[in-house]
XYZ file of C-alpha atoms in Angstrom:
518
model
C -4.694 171.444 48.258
C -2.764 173.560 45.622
C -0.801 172.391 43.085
C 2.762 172.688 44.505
C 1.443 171.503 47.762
C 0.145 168.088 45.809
C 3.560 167.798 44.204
C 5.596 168.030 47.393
C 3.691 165.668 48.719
C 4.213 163.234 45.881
C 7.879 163.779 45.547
C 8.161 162.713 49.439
C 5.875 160.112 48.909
C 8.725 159.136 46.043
C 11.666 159.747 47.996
C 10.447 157.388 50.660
C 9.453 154.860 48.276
C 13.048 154.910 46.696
C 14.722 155.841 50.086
C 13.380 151.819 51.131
C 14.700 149.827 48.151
C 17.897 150.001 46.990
C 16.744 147.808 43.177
C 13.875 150.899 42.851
C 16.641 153.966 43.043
C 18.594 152.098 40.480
C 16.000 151.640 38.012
C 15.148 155.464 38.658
C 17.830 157.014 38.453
C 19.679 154.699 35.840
C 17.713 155.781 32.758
C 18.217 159.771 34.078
C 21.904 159.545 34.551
C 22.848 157.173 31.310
C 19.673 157.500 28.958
C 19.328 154.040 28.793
C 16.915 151.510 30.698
C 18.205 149.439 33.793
C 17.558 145.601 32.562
C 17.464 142.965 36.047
C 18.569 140.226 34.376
C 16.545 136.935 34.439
C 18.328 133.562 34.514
C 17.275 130.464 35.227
C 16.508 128.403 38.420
C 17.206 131.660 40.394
C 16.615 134.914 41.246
C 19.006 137.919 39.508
C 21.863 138.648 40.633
C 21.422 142.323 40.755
C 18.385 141.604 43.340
C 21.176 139.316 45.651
C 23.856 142.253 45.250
C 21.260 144.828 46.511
C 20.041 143.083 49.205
C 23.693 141.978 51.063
C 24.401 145.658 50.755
C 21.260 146.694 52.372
C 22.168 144.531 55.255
C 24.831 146.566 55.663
C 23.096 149.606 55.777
C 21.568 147.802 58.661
C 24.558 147.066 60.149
C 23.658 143.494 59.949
C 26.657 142.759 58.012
C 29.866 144.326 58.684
C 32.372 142.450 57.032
C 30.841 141.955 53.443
C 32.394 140.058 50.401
C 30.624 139.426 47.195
C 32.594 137.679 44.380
C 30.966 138.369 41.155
C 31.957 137.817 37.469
C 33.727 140.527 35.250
C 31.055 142.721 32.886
C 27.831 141.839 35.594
C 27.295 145.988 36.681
C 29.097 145.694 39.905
C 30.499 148.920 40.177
C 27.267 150.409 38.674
C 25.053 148.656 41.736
C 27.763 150.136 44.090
C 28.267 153.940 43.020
C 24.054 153.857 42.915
C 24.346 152.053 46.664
C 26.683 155.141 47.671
C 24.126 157.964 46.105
C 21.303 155.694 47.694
C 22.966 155.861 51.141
C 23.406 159.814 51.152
C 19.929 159.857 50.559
C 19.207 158.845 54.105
C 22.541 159.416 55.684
C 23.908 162.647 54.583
C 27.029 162.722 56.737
C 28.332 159.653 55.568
C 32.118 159.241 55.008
C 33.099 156.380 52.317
C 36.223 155.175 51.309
C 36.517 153.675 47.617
C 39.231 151.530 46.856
C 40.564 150.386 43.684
C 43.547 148.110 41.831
C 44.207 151.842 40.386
C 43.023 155.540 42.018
C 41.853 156.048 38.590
C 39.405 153.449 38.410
C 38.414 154.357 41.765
C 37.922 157.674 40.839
C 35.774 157.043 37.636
C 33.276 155.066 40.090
C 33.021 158.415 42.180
C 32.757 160.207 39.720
C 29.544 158.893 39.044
C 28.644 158.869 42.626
C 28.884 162.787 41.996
C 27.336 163.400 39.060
C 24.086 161.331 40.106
C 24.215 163.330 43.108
C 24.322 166.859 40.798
C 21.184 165.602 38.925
C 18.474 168.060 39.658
C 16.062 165.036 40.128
C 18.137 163.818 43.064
C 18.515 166.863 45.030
C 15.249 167.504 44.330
C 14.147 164.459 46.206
C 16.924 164.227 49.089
C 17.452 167.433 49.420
C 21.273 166.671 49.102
C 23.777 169.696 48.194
C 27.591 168.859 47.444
C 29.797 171.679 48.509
C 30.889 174.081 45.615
C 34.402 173.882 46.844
C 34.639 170.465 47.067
C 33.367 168.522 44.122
C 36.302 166.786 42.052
C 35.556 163.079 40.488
C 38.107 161.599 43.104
C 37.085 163.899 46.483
C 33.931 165.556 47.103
C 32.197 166.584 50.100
C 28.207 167.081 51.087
C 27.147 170.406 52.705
C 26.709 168.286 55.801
C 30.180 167.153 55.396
C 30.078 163.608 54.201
C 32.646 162.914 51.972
C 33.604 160.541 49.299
C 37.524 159.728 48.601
C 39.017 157.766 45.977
C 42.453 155.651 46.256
C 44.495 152.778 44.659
C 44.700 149.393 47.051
C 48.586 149.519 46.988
C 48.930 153.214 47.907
C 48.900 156.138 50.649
C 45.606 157.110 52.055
C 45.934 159.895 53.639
C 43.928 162.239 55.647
C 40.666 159.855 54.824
C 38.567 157.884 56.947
C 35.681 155.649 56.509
C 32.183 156.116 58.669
C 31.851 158.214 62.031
C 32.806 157.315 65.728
C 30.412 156.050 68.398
C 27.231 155.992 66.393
C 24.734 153.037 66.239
C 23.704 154.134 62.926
C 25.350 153.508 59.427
C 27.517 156.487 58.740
C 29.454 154.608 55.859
C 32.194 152.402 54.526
C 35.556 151.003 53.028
C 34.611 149.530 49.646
C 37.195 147.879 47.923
C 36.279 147.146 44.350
C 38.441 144.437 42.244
C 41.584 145.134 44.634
C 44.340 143.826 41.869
C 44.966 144.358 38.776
C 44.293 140.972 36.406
C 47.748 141.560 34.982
C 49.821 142.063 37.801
C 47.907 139.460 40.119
C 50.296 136.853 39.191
C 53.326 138.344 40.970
C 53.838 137.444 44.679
C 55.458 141.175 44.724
C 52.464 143.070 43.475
C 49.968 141.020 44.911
C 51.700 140.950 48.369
C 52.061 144.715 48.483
C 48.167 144.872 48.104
C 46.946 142.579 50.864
C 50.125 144.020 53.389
C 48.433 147.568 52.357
C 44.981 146.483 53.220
C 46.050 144.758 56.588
C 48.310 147.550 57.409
C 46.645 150.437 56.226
C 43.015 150.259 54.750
C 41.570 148.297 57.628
C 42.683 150.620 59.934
C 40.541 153.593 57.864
C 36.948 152.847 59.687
C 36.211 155.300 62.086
C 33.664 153.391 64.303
C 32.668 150.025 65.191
C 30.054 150.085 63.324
C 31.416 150.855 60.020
C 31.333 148.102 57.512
C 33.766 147.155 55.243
C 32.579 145.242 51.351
C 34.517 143.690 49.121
C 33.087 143.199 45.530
C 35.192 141.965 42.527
C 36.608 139.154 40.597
C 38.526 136.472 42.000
C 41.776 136.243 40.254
C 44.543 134.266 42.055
C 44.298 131.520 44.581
C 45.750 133.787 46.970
C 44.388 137.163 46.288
C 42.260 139.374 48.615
C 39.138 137.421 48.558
C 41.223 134.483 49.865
C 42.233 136.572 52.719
C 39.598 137.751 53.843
C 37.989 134.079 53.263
C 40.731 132.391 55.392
C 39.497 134.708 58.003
C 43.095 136.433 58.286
C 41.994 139.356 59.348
C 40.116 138.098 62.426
C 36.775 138.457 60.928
C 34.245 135.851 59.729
C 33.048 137.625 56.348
C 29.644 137.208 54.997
C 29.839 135.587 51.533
C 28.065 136.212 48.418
C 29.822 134.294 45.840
C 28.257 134.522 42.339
C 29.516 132.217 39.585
C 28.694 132.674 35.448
C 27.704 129.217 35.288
C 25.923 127.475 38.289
C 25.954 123.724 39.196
C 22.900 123.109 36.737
C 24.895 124.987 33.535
C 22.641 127.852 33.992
C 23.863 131.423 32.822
C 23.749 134.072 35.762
C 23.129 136.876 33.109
C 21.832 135.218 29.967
C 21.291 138.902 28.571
C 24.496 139.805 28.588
C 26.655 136.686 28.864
C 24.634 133.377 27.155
C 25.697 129.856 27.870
C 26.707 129.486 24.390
C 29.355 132.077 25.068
C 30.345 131.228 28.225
C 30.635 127.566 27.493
C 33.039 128.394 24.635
C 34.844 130.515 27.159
C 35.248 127.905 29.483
C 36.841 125.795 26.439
C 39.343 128.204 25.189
C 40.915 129.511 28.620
C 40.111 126.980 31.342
C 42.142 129.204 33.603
C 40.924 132.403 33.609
C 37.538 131.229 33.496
C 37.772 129.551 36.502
C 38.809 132.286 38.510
C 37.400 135.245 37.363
C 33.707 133.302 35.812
C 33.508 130.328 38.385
C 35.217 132.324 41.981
C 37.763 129.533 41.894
C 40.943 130.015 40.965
C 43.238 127.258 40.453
C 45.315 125.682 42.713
C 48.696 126.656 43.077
C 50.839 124.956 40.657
C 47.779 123.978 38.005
C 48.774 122.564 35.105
C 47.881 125.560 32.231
C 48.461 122.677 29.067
C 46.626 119.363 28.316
C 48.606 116.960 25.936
C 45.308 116.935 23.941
C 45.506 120.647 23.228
C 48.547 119.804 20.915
C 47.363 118.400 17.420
C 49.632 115.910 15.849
C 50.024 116.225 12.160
C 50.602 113.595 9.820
C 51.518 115.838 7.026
C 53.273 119.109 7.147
C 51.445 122.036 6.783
C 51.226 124.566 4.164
C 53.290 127.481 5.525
C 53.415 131.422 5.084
C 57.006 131.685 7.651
C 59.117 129.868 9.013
C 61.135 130.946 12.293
C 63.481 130.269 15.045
C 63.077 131.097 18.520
C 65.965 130.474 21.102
C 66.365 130.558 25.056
C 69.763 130.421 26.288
C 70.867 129.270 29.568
C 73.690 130.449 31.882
C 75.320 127.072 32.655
C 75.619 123.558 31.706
C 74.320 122.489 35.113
C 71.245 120.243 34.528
C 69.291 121.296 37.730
C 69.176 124.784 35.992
C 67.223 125.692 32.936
C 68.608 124.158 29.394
C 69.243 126.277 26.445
C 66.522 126.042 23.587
C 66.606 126.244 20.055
C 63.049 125.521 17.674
C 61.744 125.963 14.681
C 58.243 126.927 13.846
C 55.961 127.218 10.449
C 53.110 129.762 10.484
C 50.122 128.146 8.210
C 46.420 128.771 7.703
C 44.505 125.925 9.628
C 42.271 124.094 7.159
C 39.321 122.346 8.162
C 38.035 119.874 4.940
C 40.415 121.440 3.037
C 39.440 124.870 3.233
C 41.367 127.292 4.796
C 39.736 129.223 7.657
C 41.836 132.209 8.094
C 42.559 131.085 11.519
C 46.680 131.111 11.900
C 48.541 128.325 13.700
C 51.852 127.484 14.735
C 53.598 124.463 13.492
C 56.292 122.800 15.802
C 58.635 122.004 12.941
C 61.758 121.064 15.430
C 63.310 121.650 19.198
C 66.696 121.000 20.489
C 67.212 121.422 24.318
C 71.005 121.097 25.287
C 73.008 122.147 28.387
C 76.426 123.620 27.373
C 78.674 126.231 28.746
C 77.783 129.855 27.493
C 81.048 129.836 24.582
C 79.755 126.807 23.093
C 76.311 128.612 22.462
C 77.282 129.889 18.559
C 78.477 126.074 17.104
C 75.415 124.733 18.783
C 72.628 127.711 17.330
C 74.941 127.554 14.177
C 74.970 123.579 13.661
C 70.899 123.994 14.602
C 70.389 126.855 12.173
C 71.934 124.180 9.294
C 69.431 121.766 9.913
C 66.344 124.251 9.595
C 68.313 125.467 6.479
C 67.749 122.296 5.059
C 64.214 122.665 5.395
C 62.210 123.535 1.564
C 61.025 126.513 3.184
C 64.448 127.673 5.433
C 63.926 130.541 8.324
C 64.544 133.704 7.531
C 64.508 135.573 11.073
C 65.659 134.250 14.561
C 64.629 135.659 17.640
C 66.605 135.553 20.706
C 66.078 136.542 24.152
C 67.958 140.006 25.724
C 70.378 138.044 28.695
C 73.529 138.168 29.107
C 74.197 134.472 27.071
C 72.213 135.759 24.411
C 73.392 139.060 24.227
C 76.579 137.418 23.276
C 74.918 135.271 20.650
C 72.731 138.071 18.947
C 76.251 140.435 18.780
C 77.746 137.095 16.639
C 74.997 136.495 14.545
C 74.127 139.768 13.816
C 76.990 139.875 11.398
C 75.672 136.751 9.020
C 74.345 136.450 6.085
C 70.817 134.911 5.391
C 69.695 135.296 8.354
C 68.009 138.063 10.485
C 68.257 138.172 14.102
C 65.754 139.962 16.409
C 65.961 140.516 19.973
C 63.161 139.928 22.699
C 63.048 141.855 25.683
C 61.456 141.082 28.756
C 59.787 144.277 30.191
C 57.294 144.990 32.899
C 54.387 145.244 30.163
C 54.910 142.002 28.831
C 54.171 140.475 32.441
C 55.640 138.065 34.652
C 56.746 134.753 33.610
C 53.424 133.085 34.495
C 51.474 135.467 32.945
C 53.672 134.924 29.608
C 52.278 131.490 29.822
C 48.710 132.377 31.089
C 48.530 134.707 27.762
C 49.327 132.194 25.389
C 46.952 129.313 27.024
C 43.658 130.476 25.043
C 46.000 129.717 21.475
C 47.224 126.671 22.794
C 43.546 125.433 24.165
C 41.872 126.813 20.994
C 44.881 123.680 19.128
C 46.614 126.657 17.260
C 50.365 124.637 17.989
C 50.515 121.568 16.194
C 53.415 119.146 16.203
C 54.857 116.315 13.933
C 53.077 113.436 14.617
C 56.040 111.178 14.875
C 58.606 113.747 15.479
C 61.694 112.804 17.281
C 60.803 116.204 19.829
C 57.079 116.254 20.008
C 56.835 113.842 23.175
C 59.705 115.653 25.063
C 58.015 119.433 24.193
C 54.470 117.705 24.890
C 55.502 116.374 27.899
C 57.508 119.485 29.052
C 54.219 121.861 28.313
C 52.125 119.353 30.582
C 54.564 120.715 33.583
C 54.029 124.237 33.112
C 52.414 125.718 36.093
C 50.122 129.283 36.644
C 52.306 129.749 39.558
C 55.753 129.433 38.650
C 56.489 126.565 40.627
C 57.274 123.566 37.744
C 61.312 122.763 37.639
C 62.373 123.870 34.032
C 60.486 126.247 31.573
C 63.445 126.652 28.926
C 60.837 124.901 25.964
C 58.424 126.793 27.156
C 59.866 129.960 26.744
C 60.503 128.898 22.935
C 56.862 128.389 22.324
C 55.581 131.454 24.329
C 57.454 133.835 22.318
C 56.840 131.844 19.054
C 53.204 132.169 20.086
C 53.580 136.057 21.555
C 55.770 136.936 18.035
C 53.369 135.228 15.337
C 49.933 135.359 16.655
C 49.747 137.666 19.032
C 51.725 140.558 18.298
C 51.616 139.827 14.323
C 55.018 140.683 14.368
C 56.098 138.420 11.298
C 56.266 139.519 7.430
C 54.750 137.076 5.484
C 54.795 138.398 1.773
C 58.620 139.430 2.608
C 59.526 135.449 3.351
C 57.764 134.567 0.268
C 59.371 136.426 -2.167
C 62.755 135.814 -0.455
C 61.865 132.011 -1.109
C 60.735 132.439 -4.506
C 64.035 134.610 -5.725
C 65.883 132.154 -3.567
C 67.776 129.142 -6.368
C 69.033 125.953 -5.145
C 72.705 127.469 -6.056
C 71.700 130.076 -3.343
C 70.577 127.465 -0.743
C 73.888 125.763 -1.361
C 75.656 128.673 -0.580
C 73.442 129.525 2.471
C 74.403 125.914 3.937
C 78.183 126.526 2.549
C 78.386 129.699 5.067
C 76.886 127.655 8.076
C 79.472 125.296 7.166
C 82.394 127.543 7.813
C 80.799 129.425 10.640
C 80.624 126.395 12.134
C 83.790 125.330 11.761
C 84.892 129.283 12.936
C 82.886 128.474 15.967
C 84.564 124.856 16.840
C 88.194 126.772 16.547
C 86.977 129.291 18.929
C 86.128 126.829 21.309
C 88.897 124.386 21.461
């Protein structure tokens, strides 16, 4: 036998060998494509979770699962095990037509991307004997000589002139994959999320050409009523097959201790309860979970040391109790200490609230007679910021014109998220105890008590507080948006004939304010 004889022979004895497992062609072709070694992780009291993946999407290569949906944890190689599935599947099947869907065409197309680009390594077409058509090989669209193709789209738009698999065969031919259909940020708005699920039951599940084409699901779960719980409810009219793969299991065992360890995911679990259920655990909260514990609030004895002080106010429309109140509080920004040292970890001291229910014109005596109070305070605010509504357009365009005080708006844009996920954002701070209030502060039981209502879902009655602490929160230690060495020099220039004149100007803008009004 010659030489190139021997190595034909060997490279088809390869090809079959990786043509029959799935887990092999991975940890081939993984190093090739990326230069780096394919690790099966190894966790405890079960077998890895790249093996499970592998094998429910084998069964559908033997059509013995058609309707496939495998829930798995953010960071765990999903998307790697499926672009390798796709390559592995034109291997044997090189007429296959897939579909893959993403929250954004983007994404999808990255994924294909590298669908193409291990199917343009010499090694592979070596092996398979696969050729991609010169003409037809962008990352989002590409096409095999044999005229498979591979298409990339968003779950919420137009697919056009796609389909999945091929008519009448009893083979696979291939599939609709759907890969984390919505977008974490965006999940929380009945809109958004909606759109996707009416564009999946009105457009995507109509894309398989055949019977036999399967359709697989494999992402995060996000929202109690997301895809996943869709397709779980058995909307559709299918009963799907269910892989459902959770970072911690019911012993406290890590699914991928190599790249996620129990020590990590444990203090996950503490800091955003939430989002760890859903996206770590593949159970979201119920609709209308309660995002704040009363135990996440310290209670101070003593006031803290503060760097800022601030004032963040939500105004209200009407006096009409069944509607939202308008808001006024007062925060200190301090260094948390723990035995006396400071950590360099910032927090968020509740320093005062007011929550009253008067007509728009009566806004300015109320903020004004509020803004005294604080003024009194050894370290007085410097900066109030007020939300961009009509009420408190008309209460930034008054105080704009004072003296000792600076006045910044907040606008609510599509960036900074729905409502719910204002207060989803700001539930890590708040479970990490980074708001403290007064311990025996004539507000801390009625803005305790109001943050124990606050729902993921936007269902609880009132959220004016709220609102005061999630921009406090968004402003300070989020965004960083506050100047600390600024307020301290102010302070330090700042004489007690100064203060006197500060509270002096209140005074008579008060009393401006009460003549206005009467």
């Amino acid at each position: 036998m010659d030489k190139a004889t021997q190595v034909k022979l060997e490279n088809a004895e390869l090809a079959a060998k990786l043509k029959g497992s799935l887990l092999l062609f991975i940890q081939a072709f993984f190093p090739i494509l990326t230069g780096r070694e394919f690790i099966i992780s190894r966790p405890n009291g079960r077998e890895s979770h790249f093996i499970t993946i592998c094998r429910a999407l084998t069964k559908c290569t033997r059509l013995e699962s058609l309707r496939l949906l495998i829930n798995v944890p953010p960071g765990h190689g999903k998307s790697v095990i499926v672009s390798f599935w796709i390559a592995w599947c034109y291997a044997k099947w090189v007429d296959c037509n897939f579909l893959y869907i993403s929250f954004a065409k983007s994404l999808a197309s990255t994924h294909t991307d590298t669908v193409r680009r291990l199917m343009s390594l010499t090694q592979y077409k070596t092996l398979f004997g696969v050729q991609l058509r010169e003409d037809s090989q962008a990352k989002d669209a590409f096409t095999t000589e044999a005229g498979g193709t591979v298409a990339a789209f968003g779950s919420a738009g137009a697919i056009t002139g796609r389909n999945a698999g091929l008519p009448g065969l009893d083979r696979f031919s291939g599939a609709v994959v759907i890969d984390d259909s919505h977008k974490p940020d965006e999940v929380h708005s009945d809109v958004i999320r909606e759109s996707v699920i009416t564009n999946f039951r009105e457009t995507i599940q109509q894309r398989p050409r055949g019977i036999n084409v399967p359709i697989v699901f494999i992402g995060q779960r996000l929202h109690e009523q997301d895809l996943p719980a869709y397709f779980l409810a058995g909307e559709d009219g299918y009963d799907w097959d269910k892989v459902i793969l959770k970072s911690l299991d019911d012993a406290g065992n890590a699914l991928y201790p190599e790249a996620f360890p129990l020590d990590m995911l444990l203090i996950r679990q503490e800091k955003d309860r939430y989002v760890f259920a859903a996206q770590h655990q593949q159970d979201p909260q119920p609709a209308g979970g309660g995002l704040f514990m009363p135990e996440d609030f310290p209670l101070l004895a003593d006031e803290p040391e503060y760097l800022i002080t601030f004032i963040t106010a939500d105004t209200a429309e009407t006096e009409d109790p069944r509607n939202d109140a308008s808001v006024f509080s007062f925060w200190g920004m301090y260094d948390i200490k723990t035995q006396s040292r400071k950590t360099g970890v910032m927090g968020l001291h509740w320093i005062a609230c007011r929550e009253l229910r008067v007509e728009p014109k009566h806004l300015e005596g109320e903020f004004l007679d509020f803004w005294q109070d604080c003024a009194r305070h050894p370290m007085p605010p410097l900066v109030a910021f007020i939300e961009k509504k009509s009420t408190g357009v008309t209460l930034l365009s008054v105080l704009k014109g004072m003296r000792g005080l600076k006045v910044r708006e907040i606008e609510r844009t599509r960036k900074s998220g729905s409502k719910s996920q204002r207060f989803i954002d700001i539930q890590p701070y708040i479970a990490s105890k980074q708001v403290s209030l007064p311990a025996h502060g004539v507000h801390t039981d009625m803005c305790v008590t109001h943050m124990k209502k606050i729902t993921n879902n936007d269902s609880h009655a009132h959220d004016d507080i709220a609102d005061t602490c999630s921009d406090a929160v968004r402003i300070a230690l989020m965004d960083k948006l506050l100047h600390i060495h600024t307020h301290k020099e102010a302070l330090f220039k700042s004489t007690t004939k100064e203060a006197a004149g500060r509270l002096s100007r209140i005074a008579a803008l008060k009393k401006k304010a009460y003549e206005k009004r009467t």
